PDB file of C-alpha atoms in Angstrom:
ATOM      1  CA  UNK A   1      99.434 100.528 214.352  1.00 61.00           C
ATOM      2  CA  UNK A   2     101.735 103.725 212.548  1.00 71.00           C
ATOM      3  CA  UNK A   3     104.607 101.189 210.825  1.00 77.00           C
ATOM      4  CA  UNK A   4     101.526  99.394 209.160  1.00 78.00           C
ATOM      5  CA  UNK A   5     100.039 102.048 207.722  1.00 84.00           C
ATOM      6  CA  UNK A   6     103.835 102.776 206.703  1.00 83.00           C
ATOM      7  CA  UNK A   7     104.794  99.224 205.166  1.00 82.00           C
ATOM      8  CA  UNK A   8     100.906  99.119 203.172  1.00 85.00           C
ATOM      9  CA  UNK A   9     102.073 102.555 201.945  1.00 83.00           C
ATOM     10  CA  UNK A  10     105.722 101.623 201.156  1.00 79.00           C
ATOM     11  CA  UNK A  11     104.391  98.384 199.186  1.00 82.00           C
ATOM     12  CA  UNK A  12     101.418 100.347 197.502  1.00 85.00           C
ATOM     13  CA  UNK A  13     104.006 102.409 196.112  1.00 84.00           C
ATOM     14  CA  UNK A  14     106.828 100.208 195.447  1.00 84.00           C
ATOM     15  CA  UNK A  15     107.112 100.788 191.763  1.00 82.00           C
ATOM     16  CA  UNK A  16     107.528 105.143 192.707  1.00 81.00           C
ATOM     17  CA  UNK A  17     110.506 103.962 195.422  1.00 79.00           C
ATOM     18  CA  UNK A  18     111.669 101.193 193.325  1.00 85.00           C
ATOM     19  CA  UNK A  19     112.447 103.643 190.829  1.00 84.00           C
ATOM     20  CA  UNK A  20     114.783 105.931 191.261  1.00 83.00           C
ATOM     21  CA  UNK A  21     116.274 103.971 193.869  1.00 84.00           C
ATOM     22  CA  UNK A  22     117.379 101.184 190.690  1.00 87.00           C
ATOM     23  CA  UNK A  23     117.977 104.557 188.322  1.00 88.00           C
ATOM     24  CA  UNK A  24     119.770 106.501 190.431  1.00 91.00           C
ATOM     25  CA  UNK A  25     120.912 105.283 193.372  1.00 91.00           C
ATOM     26  CA  UNK A  26     122.692 102.845 192.529  1.00 92.00           C
ATOM     27  CA  UNK A  27     124.248 103.962 189.499  1.00 94.00           C
ATOM     28  CA  UNK A  28     125.545 106.683 192.108  1.00 94.00           C
ATOM     29  CA  UNK A  29     127.374 104.376 193.998  1.00 94.00           C
ATOM     30  CA  UNK A  30     128.330 102.066 190.961  1.00 94.00           C
ATOM     31  CA  UNK A  31     130.352 105.468 189.520  1.00 95.00           C
ATOM     32  CA  UNK A  32     131.901 107.059 192.569  1.00 95.00           C
ATOM     33  CA  UNK A  33     133.608 103.347 192.978  1.00 95.00           C
ATOM     34  CA  UNK A  34     134.003 103.340 189.474  1.00 94.00           C
ATOM     35  CA  UNK A  35     136.044 107.019 189.769  1.00 94.00           C
ATOM     36  CA  UNK A  36     138.071 105.897 192.943  1.00 95.00           C
ATOM     37  CA  UNK A  37     139.576 102.442 190.758  1.00 93.00           C
ATOM     38  CA  UNK A  38     142.408 102.871 188.609  1.00 93.00           C
ATOM     39  CA  UNK A  39     140.105 101.198 185.426  1.00 92.00           C
ATOM     40  CA  UNK A  40     139.157 102.692 182.580  1.00 94.00           C
ATOM     41  CA  UNK A  41     136.568 100.516 181.185  1.00 94.00           C
ATOM     42  CA  UNK A  42     134.171 100.956 184.344  1.00 93.00           C
ATOM     43  CA  UNK A  43     134.355 104.607 183.820  1.00 94.00           C
ATOM     44  CA  UNK A  44     134.027 104.734 180.095  1.00 95.00           C
ATOM     45  CA  UNK A  45     130.331 102.401 181.088  1.00 95.00           C
ATOM     46  CA  UNK A  46     129.140 104.495 183.823  1.00 95.00           C
ATOM     47  CA  UNK A  47     130.122 107.524 181.822  1.00 95.00           C
ATOM     48  CA  UNK A  48     128.239 105.716 179.015  1.00 96.00           C
ATOM     49  CA  UNK A  49     125.016 104.956 181.027  1.00 95.00           C
ATOM     50  CA  UNK A  50     124.650 108.847 182.480  1.00 96.00           C
ATOM     51  CA  UNK A  51     125.020 109.931 178.766  1.00 95.00           C
ATOM     52  CA  UNK A  52     121.904 107.507 177.835  1.00 96.00           C
ATOM     53  CA  UNK A  53     119.856 108.777 181.215  1.00 94.00           C
ATOM     54  CA  UNK A  54     120.325 112.270 180.310  1.00 94.00           C
ATOM     55  CA  UNK A  55     118.952 111.852 176.689  1.00 95.00           C
ATOM     56  CA  UNK A  56     116.731 109.602 177.768  1.00 93.00           C
ATOM     57  CA  UNK A  57     115.009 111.906 180.319  1.00 91.00           C
ATOM     58  CA  UNK A  58     115.900 115.679 177.756  1.00 92.00           C
ATOM     59  CA  UNK A  59     113.495 113.328 175.517  1.00 91.00           C
ATOM     60  CA  UNK A  60     110.521 112.520 178.093  1.00 88.00           C
ATOM     61  CA  UNK A  61     110.857 116.194 179.331  1.00 88.00           C
ATOM     62  CA  UNK A  62     110.776 117.428 175.925  1.00 90.00           C
ATOM     63  CA  UNK A  63     108.225 115.547 174.520  1.00 89.00           C
ATOM     64  CA  UNK A  64     106.113 114.684 177.951  1.00 86.00           C
ATOM     65  CA  UNK A  65     102.750 116.495 176.870  1.00 85.00           C
ATOM     66  CA  UNK A  66     103.059 114.117 173.560  1.00 84.00           C
ATOM     67  CA  UNK A  67     103.232 111.211 175.709  1.00 80.00           C
ATOM     68  CA  UNK A  68      99.772 112.135 178.361  1.00 81.00           C
ATOM     69  CA  UNK A  69      98.195 113.688 175.385  1.00 79.00           C
ATOM     70  CA  UNK A  70      98.318 109.631 173.112  1.00 74.00           C
ATOM     71  CA  UNK A  71      97.698 108.248 176.955  1.00 73.00           C
ATOM     72  CA  UNK A  72      94.892 110.167 177.460  1.00 70.00           C
ATOM     73  CA  UNK A  73      93.144 109.192 173.495  1.00 66.00           C
ATOM     74  CA  UNK A  74      94.166 105.778 174.697  1.00 66.00           C
ATOM     75  CA  UNK A  75      92.508 105.859 177.847  1.00 67.00           C
ATOM     76  CA  UNK A  76      89.091 107.880 177.121  1.00 64.00           C
ATOM     77  CA  UNK A  77      86.047 106.486 177.593  1.00 64.00           C
ATOM     78  CA  UNK A  78      83.760 106.208 174.260  1.00 68.00           C
ATOM     79  CA  UNK A  79      82.918 109.874 173.950  1.00 75.00           C
ATOM     80  CA  UNK A  80      79.069 108.346 173.273  1.00 80.00           C
ATOM     81  CA  UNK A  81      78.419 106.293 176.384  1.00 81.00           C
ATOM     82  CA  UNK A  82      79.849 108.911 178.477  1.00 81.00           C
ATOM     83  CA  UNK A  83      77.093 111.861 177.264  1.00 82.00           C
ATOM     84  CA  UNK A  84      74.552 108.996 177.241  1.00 85.00           C
ATOM     85  CA  UNK A  85      75.166 108.538 181.159  1.00 87.00           C
ATOM     86  CA  UNK A  86      75.504 112.151 181.348  1.00 87.00           C
ATOM     87  CA  UNK A  87      72.362 112.819 179.694  1.00 89.00           C
ATOM     88  CA  UNK A  88      70.998 109.909 181.725  1.00 92.00           C
ATOM     89  CA  UNK A  89      72.148 111.333 185.285  1.00 92.00           C
ATOM     90  CA  UNK A  90      70.969 115.025 184.339  1.00 92.00           C
ATOM     91  CA  UNK A  91      67.354 113.981 182.815  1.00 93.00           C
ATOM     92  CA  UNK A  92      66.499 110.566 184.082  1.00 93.00           C
ATOM     93  CA  UNK A  93      66.083 106.961 182.224  1.00 92.00           C
ATOM     94  CA  UNK A  94      62.465 108.184 181.442  1.00 93.00           C
ATOM     95  CA  UNK A  95      63.533 111.169 178.937  1.00 91.00           C
ATOM     96  CA  UNK A  96      66.982 109.002 177.232  1.00 90.00           C
ATOM     97  CA  UNK A  97      64.219 106.118 176.486  1.00 92.00           C
ATOM     98  CA  UNK A  98      61.785 109.084 174.976  1.00 92.00           C
ATOM     99  CA  UNK A  99      64.546 110.109 173.453  1.00 89.00           C
ATOM    100  CA  UNK A 100      65.680 106.981 171.647  1.00 90.00           C
ATOM    101  CA  UNK A 101      62.109 106.506 170.854  1.00 91.00           C
ATOM    102  CA  UNK A 102      62.229 109.973 168.605  1.00 90.00           C
ATOM    103  CA  UNK A 103      65.574 109.168 167.052  1.00 86.00           C
ATOM    104  CA  UNK A 104      63.672 106.022 166.600  1.00 86.00           C
ATOM    105  CA  UNK A 105      60.911 107.137 164.911  1.00 85.00           C
ATOM    106  CA  UNK A 106      62.620 109.221 162.470  1.00 84.00           C
ATOM    107  CA  UNK A 107      64.774 107.054 161.053  1.00 82.00           C
ATOM    108  CA  UNK A 108      62.308 105.282 160.365  1.00 80.00           C
ATOM    109  CA  UNK A 109      60.821 107.995 158.998  1.00 79.00           C
ATOM    110  CA  UNK A 110      63.599 108.876 157.020  1.00 75.00           C
ATOM    111  CA  UNK A 111      63.796 105.143 156.004  1.00 76.00           C
ATOM    112  CA  UNK A 112      60.194 105.598 154.544  1.00 73.00           C
ATOM    113  CA  UNK A 113      60.666 108.388 152.357  1.00 70.00           C
ATOM    114  CA  UNK A 114      64.083 107.359 151.091  1.00 63.00           C
ATOM    115  CA  UNK A 115      62.100 104.391 148.985  1.00 57.00           C
ATOM    116  CA  UNK A 116      59.869 104.936 146.421  1.00 53.00           C
ATOM    117  CA  UNK A 117      57.030 102.781 146.009  1.00 49.00           C
ATOM    118  CA  UNK A 118      56.011 102.025 141.914  1.00 51.00           C
ATOM    119  CA  UNK A 119      52.871 100.194 141.446  1.00 50.00           C
ATOM    120  CA  UNK A 120      55.019  98.674 138.439  1.00 51.00           C
ATOM    121  CA  UNK A 121      56.728  97.103 141.032  1.00 47.00           C
ATOM    122  CA  UNK A 122      53.673  95.597 141.640  1.00 46.00           C
ATOM    123  CA  UNK A 123      52.410  94.149 138.285  1.00 47.00           C
ATOM    124  CA  UNK A 124      51.507  90.906 138.401  1.00 42.00           C
TER     125      UNK A 124
END
């Protein structure tokens, strides 16, 4: 039972485990092997990797709040729907329906007051 839970948890969070393995552990291993060889080409390749990785990490850490803010904008539910759902939860559906009828009545009144009908318009 314990192993099943562990493997289930590991499978559900594979990206969390695989990310550091791919981005850090393997490059670290390959960098150490490159340092131990006489070739400068592989040293340069892995040095380039670590410089780019550092720059991307610094950028991410510097602009993390902006990135998080942009994520929240696109994940945010429609404010009108959220407000309506909250109003229904707090006051019930009947109160919400009364509110809608009242708004419809006000809108109809506003429309009728904006249009002036002149007797000349009805001349035949």
